[in-house]
Amino acid sequence: MDRRESEAEGDPGGWWGNGARTLVAGSAGAPDRRWVFVSGTSGFDAERRAMAGDVEEQARQTLRNIRRTLRRSDADLSDVVRMRVYLADAADFPRVQPVLAEEFRDRPPIGTTMVCPLADPRMRIEIEVTARC
């Protein structure tokens, strides 16, 4: 998918475009010929139009949203080489880590976890990834 196709799917790019789309429908993926860069993605479930309060379920939904974005570029979570995890509360790290370890048990990507305020007060986790395609 090139930039024009991404824009046609409703992702105009830029901070507000990606941020708003992340909260509503999942994250935008920006592929080039070898890599897919998935911007910060939340655990918002677009089908239910809701976000779980539980950080583990938010982490699972975030990974489902990322998987859906990656598949548009013929990639999957197994192709992720770099992951950045943003947590609203450091106390959630021990609850999120097993969810990530389960999903990436066969091939864990390199990663960084940061604690910071997130865009929506319901958000407890946000993840961005880089994957091979």
CSV table of N, CA and C in Angstrom, one decimal:
chain,number,residue,atom,x,y,z
A,1,MET,N,0.9,-1.2,0.0
A,1,MET,CA,0.0,0.0,0.0
A,1,MET,C,0.9,1.2,0.0
A,2,ASP,N,0.7,2.1,-0.9
A,2,ASP,CA,1.5,3.3,-0.9
A,2,ASP,C,0.7,4.4,-0.2
A,3,ARG,N,1.3,5.6,-0.1
A,3,ARG,CA,0.8,6.7,0.7
A,3,ARG,C,-0.6,7.1,0.2
A,4,ARG,N,-0.8,7.1,-1.2
A,4,ARG,CA,-2.1,7.5,-1.7
A,4,ARG,C,-3.2,6.5,-1.3
A,5,GLU,N,-2.8,5.2,-1.3
A,5,GLU,CA,-3.8,4.2,-0.8
A,5,GLU,C,-4.1,4.3,0.7
A,6,SER,N,-3.1,4.6,1.4
A,6,SER,CA,-3.3,4.8,2.9
A,6,SER,C,-4.2,6.0,3.1
A,7,GLU,N,-4.0,7.1,2.4
A,7,GLU,CA,-4.9,8.3,2.5
A,7,GLU,C,-6.3,8.0,2.1
A,8,ALA,N,-6.4,7.1,1.0
A,8,ALA,CA,-7.8,6.8,0.5
A,8,ALA,C,-8.5,6.0,1.6
A,9,GLU,N,-7.8,5.2,2.5
A,9,GLU,CA,-8.4,4.5,3.5
A,9,GLU,C,-8.7,5.3,4.7
A,10,GLY,N,-8.5,6.6,4.7
A,10,GLY,CA,-8.9,7.5,5.8
A,10,GLY,C,-7.8,7.8,6.7
A,11,ASP,N,-6.6,7.6,6.3
A,11,ASP,CA,-5.4,8.0,7.2
A,11,ASP,C,-4.7,9.1,6.5
A,12,PRO,N,-5.0,10.3,6.8
A,12,PRO,CA,-4.3,11.5,6.2
A,12,PRO,C,-2.8,11.6,6.7
A,13,GLY,N,-2.4,10.9,7.7
A,13,GLY,CA,-1.1,11.0,8.2
A,13,GLY,C,-1.0,12.1,9.2
A,14,GLY,N,0.2,12.3,9.8
A,14,GLY,CA,0.3,13.4,10.7
A,14,GLY,C,-0.2,12.9,12.1
A,15,TRP,N,0.2,13.7,13.1
A,15,TRP,CA,-0.1,13.3,14.5
A,15,TRP,C,-1.6,13.1,14.7
A,16,TRP,N,-2.4,14.1,14.3
A,16,TRP,CA,-3.8,14.1,14.6
A,16,TRP,C,-4.5,13.0,13.8
A,17,GLY,N,-4.1,12.8,12.5
A,17,GLY,CA,-4.7,11.7,11.7
A,17,GLY,C,-4.5,10.4,12.3
A,18,ASN,N,-3.2,10.1,12.7
A,18,ASN,CA,-2.9,8.7,13.3
A,18,ASN,C,-3.5,8.6,14.7
A,19,GLY,N,-3.4,9.7,15.5
A,19,GLY,CA,-3.9,9.6,16.8
A,19,GLY,C,-5.4,9.4,16.9
A,20,ALA,N,-6.2,10.1,16.0
A,20,ALA,CA,-7.6,10.0,16.0
A,20,ALA,C,-8.0,8.6,15.5
A,21,ARG,N,-7.3,8.2,14.5
A,21,ARG,CA,-7.7,6.9,13.9
A,21,ARG,C,-7.3,5.7,14.9
A,22,THR,N,-6.3,5.9,15.7
A,22,THR,CA,-5.9,4.9,16.7
A,22,THR,C,-7.0,4.7,17.7
A,23,LEU,N,-7.6,5.8,18.1
A,23,LEU,CA,-8.6,5.8,19.1
A,23,LEU,C,-9.9,5.2,18.6
A,24,VAL,N,-10.1,5.4,17.3
A,24,VAL,CA,-11.4,5.0,16.7
A,24,VAL,C,-11.3,3.6,16.1
A,25,ALA,N,-10.4,3.3,15.2
A,25,ALA,CA,-10.4,2.1,14.4
A,25,ALA,C,-9.2,1.3,14.4
A,26,GLY,N,-8.1,1.7,15.1
A,26,GLY,CA,-6.9,0.9,14.9
A,26,GLY,C,-5.9,1.9,14.3
A,27,SER,N,-4.7,1.4,14.2
A,27,SER,CA,-3.6,2.3,13.8
A,27,SER,C,-3.3,2.3,12.4
A,28,ALA,N,-2.7,3.3,11.9
A,28,ALA,CA,-2.3,3.4,10.5
A,28,ALA,C,-1.0,2.7,10.3
A,29,GLY,N,-0.8,1.9,9.3
A,29,GLY,CA,0.4,1.3,8.9
A,29,GLY,C,1.1,2.0,7.8
A,30,ALA,N,2.3,2.3,7.9
A,30,ALA,CA,3.0,3.0,6.8
A,30,ALA,C,4.1,2.1,6.2
A,31,PRO,N,3.8,1.3,5.2
A,31,PRO,CA,4.7,0.4,4.6
A,31,PRO,C,5.7,1.0,3.6
A,32,ASP,N,6.9,0.5,3.5
A,32,ASP,CA,7.7,0.8,2.4
A,32,ASP,C,7.9,-0.6,1.7
A,33,ARG,N,8.9,-0.8,0.9
A,33,ARG,CA,9.1,-2.0,0.3
A,33,ARG,C,9.5,-3.2,1.2
A,34,ARG,N,10.1,-2.9,2.3
A,34,ARG,CA,10.7,-3.9,3.2
A,34,ARG,C,10.1,-3.9,4.6
A,35,TRP,N,9.6,-2.7,5.0
A,35,TRP,CA,9.2,-2.5,6.4
A,35,TRP,C,7.7,-2.0,6.5
A,36,VAL,N,7.1,-2.3,7.6
A,36,VAL,CA,5.8,-1.7,8.0
A,36,VAL,C,6.0,-1.0,9.3
A,37,PHE,N,5.7,0.3,9.4
A,37,PHE,CA,5.8,1.1,10.6
A,37,PHE,C,4.4,1.3,11.1
A,38,VAL,N,4.0,0.7,12.2
A,38,VAL,CA,2.6,0.9,12.7
A,38,VAL,C,2.7,1.9,13.9
A,39,SER,N,2.0,2.9,13.7
A,39,SER,CA,2.0,4.0,14.7
A,39,SER,C,1.3,3.5,16.0
A,40,GLY,N,1.4,4.4,17.0
A,40,GLY,CA,0.8,4.0,18.3
A,40,GLY,C,-0.6,3.5,18.2
A,41,THR,N,-0.9,2.3,18.8
A,41,THR,CA,-2.2,1.7,18.7
A,41,THR,C,-2.7,1.4,20.1
A,42,SER,N,-4.0,1.7,20.2
A,42,SER,CA,-4.6,1.4,21.5
A,42,SER,C,-5.4,0.2,21.5
A,43,GLY,N,-6.0,-0.1,22.7
A,43,GLY,CA,-6.9,-1.3,22.8
A,43,GLY,C,-8.4,-1.0,22.5
A,44,PHE,N,-8.6,0.0,21.7
A,44,PHE,CA,-10.0,0.3,21.4
A,44,PHE,C,-10.6,-0.8,20.5
A,45,ASP,N,-11.7,-1.4,20.8
A,45,ASP,CA,-12.3,-2.4,20.0
A,45,ASP,C,-13.4,-1.7,19.1
A,46,ALA,N,-13.0,-1.5,17.8
A,46,ALA,CA,-13.9,-0.8,16.9
A,46,ALA,C,-15.2,-1.5,16.7
A,47,GLU,N,-15.3,-2.8,16.7
A,47,GLU,CA,-16.5,-3.5,16.5
A,47,GLU,C,-17.5,-3.3,17.6
A,48,ARG,N,-17.0,-3.3,18.8
A,48,ARG,CA,-17.9,-3.1,20.0
A,48,ARG,C,-18.0,-1.6,20.3
A,49,ARG,N,-17.1,-0.8,19.7
A,49,ARG,CA,-17.0,0.6,20.0
A,49,ARG,C,-16.8,0.9,21.5
A,50,ALA,N,-15.8,0.2,22.0
A,50,ALA,CA,-15.6,0.2,23.5
A,50,ALA,C,-14.1,-0.1,23.7
A,51,MET,N,-13.7,0.3,24.9
A,51,MET,CA,-12.4,0.0,25.4
A,51,MET,C,-12.5,-0.7,26.8
A,52,ALA,N,-11.9,-1.9,26.9
A,52,ALA,CA,-11.9,-2.6,28.2
A,52,ALA,C,-11.2,-1.7,29.3
A,53,GLY,N,-11.6,-1.9,30.5
A,53,GLY,CA,-10.9,-1.2,31.6
A,53,GLY,C,-9.7,-2.0,32.1
A,54,ASP,N,-9.7,-3.3,31.8
A,54,ASP,CA,-8.6,-4.2,32.2
A,54,ASP,C,-7.4,-4.0,31.3
A,55,VAL,N,-6.2,-3.8,31.9
A,55,VAL,CA,-5.0,-3.6,31.1
A,55,VAL,C,-4.6,-4.8,30.3
A,56,GLU,N,-4.9,-6.0,30.8
A,56,GLU,CA,-4.5,-7.2,30.1
A,56,GLU,C,-5.4,-7.3,28.8
A,57,GLU,N,-6.7,-7.1,28.9
A,57,GLU,CA,-7.6,-7.1,27.8
A,57,GLU,C,-7.2,-6.0,26.8
A,58,GLN,N,-6.9,-4.8,27.3
A,58,GLN,CA,-6.5,-3.7,26.4
A,58,GLN,C,-5.2,-4.2,25.6
A,59,ALA,N,-4.3,-4.8,26.3
A,59,ALA,CA,-3.1,-5.3,25.6
A,59,ALA,C,-3.4,-6.3,24.5
A,60,ARG,N,-4.3,-7.2,24.8
A,60,ARG,CA,-4.7,-8.2,23.8
A,60,ARG,C,-5.4,-7.6,22.6
A,61,GLN,N,-6.3,-6.6,22.9
A,61,GLN,CA,-7.0,-5.9,21.8
A,61,GLN,C,-6.0,-5.1,21.0
A,62,THR,N,-5.1,-4.5,21.7
A,62,THR,CA,-4.1,-3.7,21.0
A,62,THR,C,-3.3,-4.6,20.0
A,63,LEU,N,-3.0,-5.8,20.4
A,63,LEU,CA,-2.3,-6.7,19.5
A,63,LEU,C,-3.2,-7.2,18.4
A,64,ARG,N,-4.4,-7.4,18.6
A,64,ARG,CA,-5.4,-7.7,17.6
A,64,ARG,C,-5.4,-6.6,16.5
A,65,ASN,N,-5.5,-5.3,17.0
A,65,ASN,CA,-5.6,-4.2,16.1
A,65,ASN,C,-4.3,-4.1,15.3
A,66,ILE,N,-3.1,-4.3,15.9
A,66,ILE,CA,-1.9,-4.3,15.2
A,66,ILE,C,-1.8,-5.4,14.2
A,67,ARG,N,-2.2,-6.6,14.5
A,67,ARG,CA,-2.2,-7.7,13.6
A,67,ARG,C,-3.1,-7.3,12.3
A,68,ARG,N,-4.2,-6.8,12.6
A,68,ARG,CA,-5.1,-6.4,11.4
A,68,ARG,C,-4.4,-5.4,10.5
A,69,THR,N,-3.7,-4.4,11.1
A,69,THR,CA,-3.0,-3.4,10.4
A,69,THR,C,-1.9,-4.0,9.6
A,70,LEU,N,-1.1,-4.9,10.2
A,70,LEU,CA,0.0,-5.6,9.5
A,70,LEU,C,-0.5,-6.4,8.4
A,71,ARG,N,-1.6,-7.1,8.5
A,71,ARG,CA,-2.1,-8.0,7.4
A,71,ARG,C,-2.4,-7.2,6.2
A,72,ARG,N,-2.7,-5.9,6.3
A,72,ARG,CA,-2.9,-5.1,5.1
A,72,ARG,C,-1.7,-5.0,4.2
A,73,SER,N,-0.5,-5.2,4.9
A,73,SER,CA,0.8,-5.2,4.2
A,73,SER,C,1.4,-6.6,4.0
A,74,ASP,N,0.6,-7.6,4.1
A,74,ASP,CA,1.1,-9.0,4.0
A,74,ASP,C,2.1,-9.3,5.1
A,75,ALA,N,1.9,-8.8,6.3
A,75,ALA,CA,2.8,-9.1,7.4
A,75,ALA,C,1.9,-9.5,8.6
A,76,ASP,N,2.6,-10.0,9.6
A,76,ASP,CA,1.9,-10.5,10.8
A,76,ASP,C,2.7,-10.2,12.0
A,77,LEU,N,2.2,-10.5,13.2
A,77,LEU,CA,3.0,-10.2,14.4
A,77,LEU,C,4.3,-11.0,14.4
A,78,SER,N,4.4,-12.1,13.8
A,78,SER,CA,5.7,-12.9,13.7
A,78,SER,C,6.7,-12.1,12.9
A,79,ASP,N,6.4,-11.1,12.2
A,79,ASP,CA,7.3,-10.3,11.4
A,79,ASP,C,7.8,-9.0,12.2
A,80,VAL,N,7.3,-8.8,13.4
A,80,VAL,CA,7.6,-7.6,14.2
A,80,VAL,C,9.1,-7.8,14.7
A,81,VAL,N,9.9,-6.8,14.5
A,81,VAL,CA,11.3,-6.8,14.9
A,81,VAL,C,11.5,-5.7,16.0
A,82,ARG,N,10.6,-4.8,16.2
A,82,ARG,CA,10.8,-3.7,17.2
A,82,ARG,C,9.5,-3.3,17.7
A,83,MET,N,9.4,-3.2,19.0
A,83,MET,CA,8.1,-2.8,19.7
A,83,MET,C,8.4,-1.8,20.8
A,84,ARG,N,7.5,-0.8,20.8
A,84,ARG,CA,7.5,0.2,21.8
A,84,ARG,C,6.2,0.2,22.6
A,85,VAL,N,6.3,0.0,23.9
A,85,VAL,CA,5.1,-0.1,24.7
A,85,VAL,C,5.0,1.1,25.6
A,86,TYR,N,3.9,1.8,25.6
A,86,TYR,CA,3.7,3.0,26.4
A,86,TYR,C,2.6,2.6,27.4
A,87,LEU,N,2.9,2.7,28.7
A,87,LEU,CA,2.0,2.4,29.8
A,87,LEU,C,1.6,3.7,30.5
A,88,ALA,N,0.4,3.9,30.9
A,88,ALA,CA,-0.1,5.0,31.7
A,88,ALA,C,0.4,4.9,33.1
A,89,ASP,N,0.6,3.6,33.6
A,89,ASP,CA,0.9,3.4,35.0
A,89,ASP,C,2.0,2.3,35.0
A,90,ALA,N,3.1,2.5,35.7
A,90,ALA,CA,4.2,1.5,35.8
A,90,ALA,C,3.7,0.3,36.5
A,91,ALA,N,2.7,0.4,37.4
A,91,ALA,CA,2.2,-0.8,38.1
A,91,ALA,C,1.6,-1.8,37.2
A,92,ASP,N,1.2,-1.4,36.0
A,92,ASP,CA,0.6,-2.3,35.0
A,92,ASP,C,1.7,-3.2,34.3
A,93,PHE,N,2.9,-2.9,34.4
A,93,PHE,CA,4.0,-3.7,33.7
A,93,PHE,C,3.9,-5.2,34.0
A,94,PRO,N,3.8,-5.6,35.3
A,94,PRO,CA,3.8,-7.0,35.5
A,94,PRO,C,2.5,-7.7,35.0
A,95,ARG,N,1.5,-7.0,34.7
A,95,ARG,CA,0.3,-7.6,34.2
A,95,ARG,C,0.3,-7.6,32.6
A,96,VAL,N,1.0,-6.7,32.0
A,96,VAL,CA,1.1,-6.6,30.6
A,96,VAL,C,2.2,-7.6,30.0
A,97,GLN,N,3.3,-7.7,30.7
A,97,GLN,CA,4.4,-8.5,30.2
A,97,GLN,C,4.1,-9.9,29.9
A,98,PRO,N,3.3,-10.6,30.7
A,98,PRO,CA,2.9,-12.0,30.3
A,98,PRO,C,2.1,-12.1,29.0
A,99,VAL,N,1.2,-11.1,28.8
A,99,VAL,CA,0.4,-11.0,27.5
A,99,VAL,C,1.3,-10.9,26.3
A,100,LEU,N,2.3,-10.0,26.4
A,100,LEU,CA,3.3,-9.8,25.3
A,100,LEU,C,4.1,-11.0,25.1
A,101,ALA,N,4.6,-11.6,26.2
A,101,ALA,CA,5.5,-12.8,26.2
A,101,ALA,C,4.7,-13.9,25.5
A,102,GLU,N,3.5,-14.1,25.8
A,102,GLU,CA,2.7,-15.2,25.2
A,102,GLU,C,2.6,-15.0,23.7
A,103,GLU,N,2.3,-13.7,23.3
A,103,GLU,CA,2.1,-13.5,21.8
A,103,GLU,C,3.4,-13.6,21.0
A,104,PHE,N,4.5,-13.2,21.7
A,104,PHE,CA,5.8,-13.2,21.0
A,104,PHE,C,6.7,-14.3,21.5
A,105,ARG,N,6.2,-15.4,22.0
A,105,ARG,CA,7.1,-16.4,22.6
A,105,ARG,C,8.1,-17.0,21.7
A,106,ASP,N,7.7,-17.2,20.4
A,106,ASP,CA,8.6,-17.9,19.4
A,106,ASP,C,9.7,-16.9,18.9
A,107,ARG,N,9.4,-15.6,18.8
A,107,ARG,CA,10.3,-14.7,18.2
A,107,ARG,C,10.1,-13.3,18.8
A,108,PRO,N,10.6,-13.1,20.0
A,108,PRO,CA,10.4,-11.8,20.7
A,108,PRO,C,11.1,-10.7,20.0
A,109,PRO,N,10.4,-9.6,19.7
A,109,PRO,CA,11.1,-8.4,19.1
A,109,PRO,C,11.9,-7.7,20.2
A,110,ILE,N,12.9,-6.9,19.7
A,110,ILE,CA,13.5,-6.0,20.7
A,110,ILE,C,12.5,-4.9,21.1
A,111,GLY,N,12.6,-4.4,22.3
A,111,GLY,CA,11.5,-3.5,22.7
A,111,GLY,C,11.9,-2.6,23.8
A,112,THR,N,11.1,-1.6,24.0
A,112,THR,CA,11.3,-0.6,25.0
A,112,THR,C,9.9,-0.4,25.6
A,113,THR,N,9.8,-0.2,26.9
A,113,THR,CA,8.6,0.1,27.6
A,113,THR,C,8.8,1.5,28.3
A,114,MET,N,7.8,2.4,28.1
A,114,MET,CA,7.9,3.7,28.7
A,114,MET,C,6.6,4.0,29.5
A,115,VAL,N,6.7,4.7,30.5
A,115,VAL,CA,5.5,5.2,31.3
A,115,VAL,C,5.3,6.6,31.0
A,116,CYS,N,4.1,7.0,30.6
A,116,CYS,CA,3.8,8.4,30.2
A,116,CYS,C,2.3,8.5,30.1
A,117,PRO,N,1.8,9.8,30.2
A,117,PRO,CA,0.4,10.0,30.0
A,117,PRO,C,0.0,9.6,28.5
A,118,LEU,N,-1.2,9.1,28.4
A,118,LEU,CA,-1.7,8.7,27.1
A,118,LEU,C,-2.8,9.6,26.6
A,119,ALA,N,-3.1,9.6,25.4
A,119,ALA,CA,-4.0,10.6,24.8
A,119,ALA,C,-5.5,10.5,25.3
A,120,ASP,N,-5.9,9.4,25.7
A,120,ASP,CA,-7.3,9.2,26.2
A,120,ASP,C,-7.2,8.7,27.6
A,121,PRO,N,-7.9,9.2,28.6
A,121,PRO,CA,-7.8,8.7,30.0
A,121,PRO,C,-8.2,7.3,30.2
A,122,ARG,N,-9.0,6.7,29.2
A,122,ARG,CA,-9.4,5.3,29.3
A,122,ARG,C,-8.2,4.4,28.9
A,123,MET,N,-7.3,4.9,28.1
A,123,MET,CA,-6.1,4.1,27.6
A,123,MET,C,-5.2,3.8,28.7
A,124,ARG,N,-4.8,2.5,28.9
A,124,ARG,CA,-3.8,2.1,29.8
A,124,ARG,C,-2.5,1.7,29.1
A,125,ILE,N,-2.6,1.4,27.8
A,125,ILE,CA,-1.5,0.9,27.1
A,125,ILE,C,-1.6,1.4,25.6
A,126,GLU,N,-0.5,1.6,25.0
A,126,GLU,CA,-0.4,2.0,23.6
A,126,GLU,C,0.9,1.3,23.1
A,127,ILE,N,0.8,0.7,21.9
A,127,ILE,CA,1.9,0.0,21.3
A,127,ILE,C,2.2,0.4,19.9
A,128,GLU,N,3.4,0.6,19.5
A,128,GLU,CA,3.8,0.8,18.1
A,128,GLU,C,4.9,-0.2,17.8
A,129,VAL,N,4.8,-0.7,16.5
A,129,VAL,CA,5.8,-1.7,16.1
A,129,VAL,C,6.4,-1.4,14.7
A,130,THR,N,7.5,-2.0,14.5
A,130,THR,CA,8.1,-2.1,13.2
A,130,THR,C,8.2,-3.5,12.8
A,131,ALA,N,7.8,-3.8,11.5
A,131,ALA,CA,7.8,-5.2,11.1
A,131,ALA,C,8.3,-5.3,9.7
A,132,ARG,N,8.9,-6.5,9.4
A,132,ARG,CA,9.3,-6.8,8.0
A,132,ARG,C,8.1,-7.2,7.2
A,133,CYS,N,8.1,-6.8,5.9
A,133,CYS,CA,7.0,-7.3,5.0
A,133,CYS,C,7.6,-7.9,3.8
